[in-house]
Amino acid sequence: MKYLDEYRDPAIARRYADAIAAITTRPWTLMEICGGQTHSIVRHGIDQMLPKGITLLHGPGCPVCVTPSGVIDAAVAIAQRPGVTFCSFGDMLRVPGSGGSLLSARAHGADVRMVYSPLDAVALAQANPDRQVVFFAIGFETTAPTTAMAVLQAERDGLDNFSMLVSHVLVPPAIEALLADPDTSIDGFLAAGHVCTIMGFWEYEPLATRFALPIVVTGFEPVDLLQGIYMCIRQLEEGRAEVENQYSRSVRRAGNDIAQRTLAKVFVPQSQGWRGLGEIPASGLRLAPAYERFDALARFSDIAVPPDQPGECISGDILRGAKRPADCPAFGTRCTPEHPLGATMVSSEGTCAAYYRYRRPRQDASAAASLSP
Ligand code: SF4
């Protein structure tokens, strides 16, 4: 299959791993900010194919995981209101807030529905004019345009029973926050190909210049990742700090103009809380004044987003790349995908879920050999 099989070819992957080893003269630490890339790295043992001095850190790239527990508490509070139908993507239903998840709210009688698109929630509002339908809008720049389209559709339909709890996040301010940390050990970034398909990579150029480090827009298959790592290491070894595009079969520097204009019409940037990273200026989105009537927190104005409650889950540290799942005493014992204690185990893109699925101790020996379609 074109654009898939050739990016999973073990021989090509091995050649890139050898090329990385050939140009590496000292230790380097790279971070990917994409849950899909994290899963591919762990699944295919990409990190185990690299020279010993190359460390891959898994960053805050899972949209479900970075949603703060306080926002989940607000979602549960809204879902429990009489007359409300609360709609969310599937993984988000299981993430525990301080007092339970949306799924547990459903078990106690709340009308909580799983949807595959924000437009499904708009359709529910059209079909149920007697219900207040609320959509939980989470995710990066990849999903935010479809949320914006749902707002425009609700406006066209004249719906007054549709609103959304918005917790969208933006990648470049998160990179800036990670690099502004004086304790950071990150030498280079792999940027997420799907985010850059929408937003382009022009936003990353000032970051590469200001922090003097390479950023390589990278895809998701094993050969994509190894090529992205090779390009990043080559820049580091040559003393360059540029934005390069490994994922050129999908990404252009300017990105998708229509999606960006739709986003800019419906949303404006705002300060946003991230699990593990805290509040980051201009890293989130809120509805623009013309669309504020679709804001669920304005509609249910007595419900506020509470501060996150510390618990035993260390997913915040894992999302910063400061710890790994094996550092958590609950990993694989009290915390499993069937009984998750935290977001990074719930989400199909979460780091703990990836290590549980592909890298538990008994699987280590076979992980490096798993590079296959
Ligand atoms: S293993 Fe579970 S409790 Fe530990 S950090 Fe991961 S999600 Fe949290």
Short mmCIF file of C-alpha atoms and ligand atoms in Angstrom, two decimals:
data_model
loop_
_atom_site.label_atom_id
_atom_site.label_comp_id
_atom_site.label_asym_id
_atom_site.label_seq_id
_atom_site.Cartn_x
_atom_site.Cartn_y
_atom_site.Cartn_z
CA MET A 1 0.00 0.00 0.00
CA LYS A 2 1.53 3.30 -1.09
CA TYR A 3 2.55 5.62 1.77
CA LEU A 4 2.11 2.86 4.35
CA ASP A 5 3.99 -0.35 3.59
CA GLU A 6 7.18 1.48 2.61
CA TYR A 7 7.08 3.36 5.92
CA ARG A 8 6.92 0.06 7.84
CA ASP A 9 9.71 -1.67 5.94
CA PRO A 10 12.10 -3.23 8.51
CA ALA A 11 15.11 -3.00 6.14
CA ILE A 12 14.61 0.74 5.55
CA ALA A 13 14.06 1.26 9.28
CA ARG A 14 17.30 -0.57 10.07
CA ARG A 15 19.19 1.58 7.55
CA TYR A 16 17.98 4.75 9.29
CA ALA A 17 18.90 3.32 12.71
CA ASP A 18 22.40 2.56 11.39
CA ALA A 19 22.65 6.06 9.89
CA ILE A 20 21.69 7.60 13.24
CA ALA A 21 24.37 5.54 14.98
CA ALA A 22 26.93 6.62 12.39
CA ILE A 23 26.40 10.36 12.92
CA THR A 24 25.92 10.37 16.71
CA THR A 25 28.97 11.55 18.66
CA ARG A 26 27.41 12.42 22.03
CA PRO A 27 24.19 11.96 24.05
CA TRP A 28 21.06 13.80 22.90
CA THR A 29 17.53 13.99 24.33
CA LEU A 30 14.54 14.38 22.00
CA MET A 31 10.86 14.74 22.84
CA GLU A 32 7.81 13.85 20.75
CA ILE A 33 4.54 15.64 21.52
CA CYS A 34 2.05 13.24 20.01
CA GLY A 35 0.39 10.23 21.59
CA GLY A 36 0.25 8.47 18.21
CA GLN A 37 4.01 8.84 17.83
CA THR A 38 4.54 7.63 21.42
CA HIS A 39 2.53 4.48 20.72
CA SER A 40 4.41 3.83 17.49
CA ILE A 41 7.79 4.31 19.23
CA VAL A 42 6.91 1.93 22.07
CA ARG A 43 5.08 -0.58 19.88
CA HIS A 44 7.88 -0.91 17.34
CA GLY A 45 10.76 -0.57 19.78
CA ILE A 46 12.10 2.50 17.96
CA ASP A 47 13.86 3.73 21.12
CA GLN A 48 15.58 0.35 21.45
CA MET A 49 16.99 0.64 17.93
CA LEU A 50 18.87 3.87 18.78
CA PRO A 51 22.41 4.33 20.09
CA LYS A 52 22.59 4.22 23.91
CA GLY A 53 23.08 7.97 24.31
CA ILE A 54 19.88 8.94 22.47
CA THR A 55 16.96 9.38 24.88
CA LEU A 56 13.37 9.78 23.70
CA LEU A 57 11.05 11.60 26.13
CA HIS A 58 7.30 11.28 25.68
CA GLY A 59 5.69 14.71 25.98
CA PRO A 60 2.16 16.02 26.56
CA GLY A 61 0.80 14.77 23.25
CA CYS A 62 -2.33 12.87 24.25
CA PRO A 63 -5.40 15.14 24.12
CA VAL A 64 -7.40 13.17 26.67
CA CYS A 65 -4.42 12.99 29.05
CA VAL A 66 -3.63 16.71 29.14
CA THR A 67 -7.21 17.69 30.02
CA PRO A 68 -7.01 18.75 33.69
CA SER A 69 -9.08 16.85 36.23
CA GLY A 70 -10.81 20.11 37.23
CA VAL A 71 -12.33 20.35 33.74
CA ILE A 72 -13.51 16.74 34.07
CA ASP A 73 -15.12 17.66 37.39
CA ALA A 74 -16.95 20.52 35.65
CA ALA A 75 -18.02 18.12 32.87
CA VAL A 76 -19.44 15.69 35.43
CA ALA A 77 -21.24 18.52 37.23
CA ILE A 78 -22.86 19.69 33.96
CA ALA A 79 -23.76 16.11 32.96
CA GLN A 80 -25.55 15.61 36.29
CA ARG A 81 -27.89 18.57 35.71
CA PRO A 82 -31.52 17.61 34.94
CA GLY A 83 -32.41 17.96 31.27
CA VAL A 84 -28.80 17.74 30.08
CA THR A 85 -27.50 15.30 27.46
CA PHE A 86 -23.70 15.35 27.71
CA CYS A 87 -21.68 14.18 24.69
CA SER A 88 -18.02 13.20 24.65
CA PHE A 89 -15.46 11.16 22.74
CA GLY A 90 -15.15 7.62 24.13
CA ASP A 91 -11.81 7.73 25.99
CA MET A 92 -12.82 10.87 27.85
CA LEU A 93 -15.77 9.08 29.46
CA ARG A 94 -13.45 6.90 31.56
CA VAL A 95 -10.95 9.48 32.79
CA PRO A 96 -11.46 9.96 36.52
CA GLY A 97 -11.97 13.42 37.96
CA SER A 98 -11.71 14.05 41.68
CA GLY A 99 -15.18 12.61 42.29
CA GLY A 100 -15.55 10.10 39.46
CA SER A 101 -15.74 9.90 35.69
CA LEU A 102 -18.45 10.72 33.17
CA LEU A 103 -19.07 6.99 32.93
CA SER A 104 -19.72 6.77 36.65
CA ALA A 105 -22.05 9.78 36.33
CA ARG A 106 -23.92 7.81 33.65
CA ALA A 107 -24.13 4.81 35.98
CA HIS A 108 -25.83 7.12 38.47
CA GLY A 109 -28.44 8.27 35.97
CA ALA A 110 -26.85 11.11 33.98
CA ASP A 111 -27.58 11.13 30.23
CA VAL A 112 -24.01 10.79 28.95
CA ARG A 113 -23.49 9.78 25.32
CA MET A 114 -20.42 8.77 23.36
CA VAL A 115 -20.11 10.53 20.00
CA TYR A 116 -17.59 10.27 17.18
CA SER A 117 -17.84 13.88 16.00
CA PRO A 118 -19.05 17.22 17.37
CA LEU A 119 -21.57 17.22 14.52
CA ASP A 120 -23.16 14.12 16.12
CA ALA A 121 -23.84 16.30 19.17
CA VAL A 122 -25.37 19.01 16.95
CA ALA A 123 -27.64 16.36 15.40
CA LEU A 124 -28.68 15.22 18.88
CA ALA A 125 -29.60 18.80 19.76
CA GLN A 126 -31.67 19.10 16.58
CA ALA A 127 -33.50 15.85 17.34
CA ASN A 128 -34.09 16.64 21.02
CA PRO A 129 -35.21 20.27 21.36
CA ASP A 130 -36.38 19.60 24.93
CA ARG A 131 -32.81 18.65 26.04
CA GLN A 132 -29.78 20.85 26.63
CA VAL A 133 -27.07 19.06 24.61
CA VAL A 134 -23.49 19.78 25.72
CA PHE A 135 -20.40 18.64 23.80
CA PHE A 136 -17.05 18.15 25.56
CA ALA A 137 -14.63 19.83 23.12
CA ILE A 138 -11.11 18.57 23.78
CA GLY A 139 -8.00 18.02 21.70
CA PHE A 140 -5.23 19.76 19.81
CA GLU A 141 -5.31 21.83 16.64
CA THR A 142 -6.23 18.65 14.76
CA THR A 143 -9.73 18.37 16.23
CA ALA A 144 -10.46 22.04 16.98
CA PRO A 145 -11.53 22.85 13.37
CA THR A 146 -14.31 20.24 13.51
CA THR A 147 -15.46 21.76 16.81
CA ALA A 148 -15.52 25.16 15.11
CA MET A 149 -17.58 23.70 12.26
CA ALA A 150 -20.08 22.33 14.79
CA VAL A 151 -20.49 25.80 16.28
CA LEU A 152 -21.12 27.27 12.84
CA GLN A 153 -23.63 24.49 12.08
CA ALA A 154 -25.45 25.11 15.38
CA GLU A 155 -25.61 28.81 14.51
CA ARG A 156 -26.97 28.08 11.03
CA ASP A 157 -29.61 25.79 12.56
CA GLY A 158 -30.56 28.43 15.12
CA LEU A 159 -30.05 25.97 17.98
CA ASP A 160 -30.47 27.37 21.47
CA ASN A 161 -30.16 23.97 23.19
CA PHE A 162 -26.56 23.26 22.11
CA SER A 163 -23.39 24.31 23.90
CA MET A 164 -19.87 23.06 24.48
CA LEU A 165 -17.40 22.75 27.32
CA VAL A 166 -14.22 23.85 25.55
CA SER A 167 -10.82 22.51 26.62
CA HIS A 168 -8.87 22.64 23.37
CA VAL A 169 -5.09 23.06 23.61
CA LEU A 170 -2.38 24.41 21.31
CA VAL A 171 1.04 22.82 20.85
CA PRO A 172 3.50 25.74 20.32
CA PRO A 173 2.83 27.41 23.71
CA ALA A 174 3.33 24.01 25.40
CA ILE A 175 6.71 23.62 23.69
CA GLU A 176 7.62 27.11 24.83
CA ALA A 177 6.62 26.29 28.44
CA LEU A 178 8.65 23.06 28.41
CA LEU A 179 11.72 24.87 27.07
CA ALA A 180 11.38 27.80 29.47
CA ASP A 181 11.77 25.35 32.36
CA PRO A 182 15.38 25.87 33.56
CA ASP A 183 15.63 22.14 34.34
CA THR A 184 14.75 21.03 30.83
CA SER A 185 17.05 18.49 29.19
CA ILE A 186 15.36 18.58 25.78
CA ASP A 187 17.75 19.06 22.85
CA GLY A 188 15.23 18.73 20.02
CA PHE A 189 11.56 18.10 19.24
CA LEU A 190 9.65 15.87 16.89
CA ALA A 191 6.52 17.88 16.03
CA ALA A 192 3.28 16.04 15.29
CA GLY A 193 2.55 15.59 11.59
CA HIS A 194 -1.23 15.77 11.91
CA VAL A 195 -1.18 19.01 13.94
CA CYS A 196 1.14 20.56 11.34
CA THR A 197 -1.08 19.33 8.51
CA ILE A 198 -3.67 21.76 9.88
CA MET A 199 -1.47 24.56 11.25
CA GLY A 200 1.64 24.28 9.09
CA PHE A 201 5.00 24.73 10.76
CA TRP A 202 5.60 28.47 10.48
CA GLU A 203 4.59 28.82 14.15
CA TYR A 204 7.54 26.64 15.19
CA GLU A 205 10.23 28.70 13.46
CA PRO A 206 10.47 31.45 16.13
CA LEU A 207 10.72 28.72 18.80
CA ALA A 208 13.60 26.97 17.03
CA THR A 209 15.40 30.30 16.74
CA ARG A 210 14.71 31.56 20.27
CA PHE A 211 15.66 28.32 22.02
CA ALA A 212 18.34 27.35 19.49
CA LEU A 213 17.10 23.80 18.97
CA PRO A 214 15.87 21.73 16.03
CA ILE A 215 12.22 20.88 15.49
CA VAL A 216 11.39 18.22 12.90
CA VAL A 217 7.80 17.75 11.73
CA THR A 218 7.43 13.97 11.77
CA GLY A 219 4.91 11.29 10.78
CA PHE A 220 3.75 8.24 12.68
CA GLU A 221 5.08 5.09 11.01
CA PRO A 222 8.39 3.51 12.12
CA VAL A 223 10.37 4.80 9.13
CA ASP A 224 8.84 8.27 9.56
CA LEU A 225 9.98 8.35 13.16
CA LEU A 226 13.48 7.07 12.47
CA GLN A 227 13.90 9.52 9.61
CA GLY A 228 12.62 12.36 11.85
CA ILE A 229 15.07 11.35 14.59
CA TYR A 230 17.88 11.15 12.02
CA MET A 231 17.08 14.67 10.75
CA CYS A 232 16.98 16.02 14.31
CA ILE A 233 20.28 14.39 15.34
CA ARG A 234 21.94 15.53 12.13
CA GLN A 235 20.98 19.14 12.92
CA LEU A 236 22.27 18.79 16.48
CA GLU A 237 25.55 17.28 15.34
CA GLU A 238 25.98 20.03 12.74
CA GLY A 239 25.10 22.79 15.22
CA ARG A 240 21.95 23.83 13.36
CA ALA A 241 18.60 24.84 14.90
CA GLU A 242 15.95 24.84 12.20
CA VAL A 243 12.46 23.57 11.50
CA GLU A 244 12.54 20.71 9.01
CA ASN A 245 9.67 18.73 7.53
CA GLN A 246 10.00 14.94 7.41
CA TYR A 247 6.22 14.52 6.81
CA SER A 248 6.20 16.37 3.51
CA ARG A 249 3.66 13.96 2.00
CA SER A 250 1.05 15.67 4.20
CA VAL A 251 2.45 18.92 5.64
CA ARG A 252 3.08 22.28 3.98
CA ARG A 253 4.68 25.24 5.76
CA ALA A 254 1.44 27.26 5.62
CA GLY A 255 -0.85 24.38 6.64
CA ASN A 256 -4.55 24.23 5.81
CA ASP A 257 -5.74 27.78 5.26
CA ILE A 258 -9.48 26.99 5.38
CA ALA A 259 -9.16 25.13 8.69
CA GLN A 260 -7.06 27.95 10.19
CA ARG A 261 -9.55 30.61 9.09
CA THR A 262 -12.45 28.58 10.53
CA LEU A 263 -10.59 28.28 13.82
CA ALA A 264 -9.80 32.00 13.91
CA LYS A 265 -13.44 32.88 13.19
CA VAL A 266 -14.91 30.79 16.04
CA PHE A 267 -12.19 30.80 18.70
CA VAL A 268 -9.74 33.17 20.34
CA PRO A 269 -6.67 32.10 22.33
CA GLN A 270 -6.84 32.00 26.10
CA SER A 271 -4.70 30.90 29.02
CA GLN A 272 -5.27 27.18 29.58
CA GLY A 273 -4.59 24.63 32.30
CA TRP A 274 -2.74 21.46 31.26
CA ARG A 275 -2.42 18.35 33.36
CA GLY A 276 1.20 18.22 34.47
CA LEU A 277 2.18 21.58 33.00
CA GLY A 278 -0.23 23.87 34.83
CA GLU A 279 -1.52 27.12 33.38
CA ILE A 280 0.14 28.15 30.09
CA PRO A 281 -0.62 31.59 28.56
CA ALA A 282 -2.39 31.53 25.18
CA SER A 283 -2.27 27.74 25.01
CA GLY A 284 -6.03 27.15 24.84
CA LEU A 285 -9.09 28.33 22.96
CA ARG A 286 -12.32 29.96 24.04
CA LEU A 287 -15.31 30.88 21.94
CA ALA A 288 -15.05 34.28 20.26
CA PRO A 289 -17.55 36.90 21.51
CA ALA A 290 -19.88 36.27 18.54
CA TYR A 291 -20.27 32.62 19.62
CA GLU A 292 -20.18 32.93 23.43
CA ARG A 293 -23.81 31.85 23.64
CA PHE A 294 -22.59 28.31 22.86
CA ASP A 295 -20.28 28.30 25.92
CA ALA A 296 -21.53 25.68 28.41
CA LEU A 297 -19.77 27.39 31.33
CA ALA A 298 -21.73 30.58 30.55
CA ARG A 299 -24.97 28.62 30.23
CA PHE A 300 -24.36 26.79 33.52
CA SER A 301 -22.75 29.79 35.13
CA ASP A 302 -22.92 28.43 38.69
CA ILE A 303 -20.50 25.63 37.70
CA ALA A 304 -16.82 26.55 37.85
CA VAL A 305 -13.68 24.60 36.95
CA PRO A 306 -12.10 23.63 40.28
CA PRO A 307 -8.32 23.36 40.76
CA ASP A 308 -6.81 19.92 40.17
CA GLN A 309 -6.60 17.71 43.24
CA PRO A 310 -3.27 15.96 43.83
CA GLY A 311 -3.60 12.17 43.97
CA GLU A 312 -1.35 9.15 43.73
CA CYS A 313 -1.36 9.19 39.91
CA ILE A 314 1.85 10.74 38.54
CA SER A 315 0.54 11.21 35.00
CA GLY A 316 1.40 14.93 35.24
CA ASP A 317 5.09 14.04 35.66
CA ILE A 318 4.83 11.53 32.82
CA LEU A 319 3.30 14.15 30.52
CA ARG A 320 6.26 16.46 31.22
CA GLY A 321 8.69 13.66 30.39
CA ALA A 322 10.00 13.86 33.98
CA LYS A 323 8.99 10.26 34.81
CA ARG A 324 8.17 7.02 33.02
CA PRO A 325 5.28 4.64 33.68
CA ALA A 326 7.60 2.19 35.45
CA ASP A 327 8.31 4.93 38.02
CA CYS A 328 4.68 4.69 39.17
CA PRO A 329 4.13 2.08 41.91
CA ALA A 330 0.59 1.45 40.62
CA PHE A 331 1.64 0.71 37.01
CA GLY A 332 0.42 -2.69 35.86
CA THR A 333 -0.80 -3.67 39.31
CA ARG A 334 -3.46 -1.39 40.76
CA CYS A 335 -3.57 0.62 37.53
CA THR A 336 -4.38 -1.20 34.29
CA PRO A 337 -6.42 -0.30 31.17
CA GLU A 338 -9.34 -2.26 32.69
CA HIS A 339 -9.06 -0.40 36.01
CA PRO A 340 -7.23 2.87 35.25
CA LEU A 341 -6.30 5.29 38.02
CA GLY A 342 -5.24 8.06 35.68
CA ALA A 343 -5.64 9.64 32.26
CA THR A 344 -2.44 8.28 30.73
CA MET A 345 -3.67 4.71 31.31
CA VAL A 346 -7.23 5.38 30.13
CA SER A 347 -6.52 6.94 26.78
CA SER A 348 -5.65 4.82 23.79
CA GLU A 349 -2.95 7.45 23.10
CA GLY A 350 -1.68 7.58 26.70
CA THR A 351 1.94 6.78 27.59
CA CYS A 352 1.02 4.39 30.43
CA ALA A 353 -1.37 2.53 28.12
CA ALA A 354 1.40 2.23 25.50
CA TYR A 355 3.92 0.81 27.99
CA TYR A 356 1.28 -1.50 29.49
CA ARG A 357 0.36 -2.84 26.07
CA TYR A 358 3.78 -3.17 24.47
CA ARG A 359 6.50 -2.88 27.11
CA ARG A 360 5.65 -4.71 30.30
CA PRO A 361 8.79 -6.49 31.57
CA ARG A 362 7.94 -9.85 30.06
CA GLN A 363 7.53 -8.18 26.66
CA ASP A 364 10.83 -6.27 26.67
CA ALA A 365 12.81 -8.95 24.94
CA SER A 366 10.50 -9.10 21.97
CA ALA A 367 9.81 -5.36 21.60
CA ALA A 368 12.85 -4.53 19.51
CA ALA A 369 12.05 -7.38 17.18
CA SER A 370 8.44 -6.32 16.67
CA LEU A 371 9.03 -3.99 13.73
CA SER A 372 6.59 -5.44 11.28
CA PRO A 373 3.48 -4.29 9.44
S1 SF4 B 1 0.25 3.89 35.88
FE1 SF4 B 1 -1.80 4.71 36.34
S2 SF4 B 1 -1.59 5.74 38.32
FE2 SF4 B 1 0.47 5.46 37.48
S3 SF4 B 1 0.90 7.35 36.35
FE3 SF4 B 1 0.06 5.88 34.87
S4 SF4 B 1 -2.15 6.37 34.87
FE4 SF4 B 1 -1.32 7.31 36.72
#
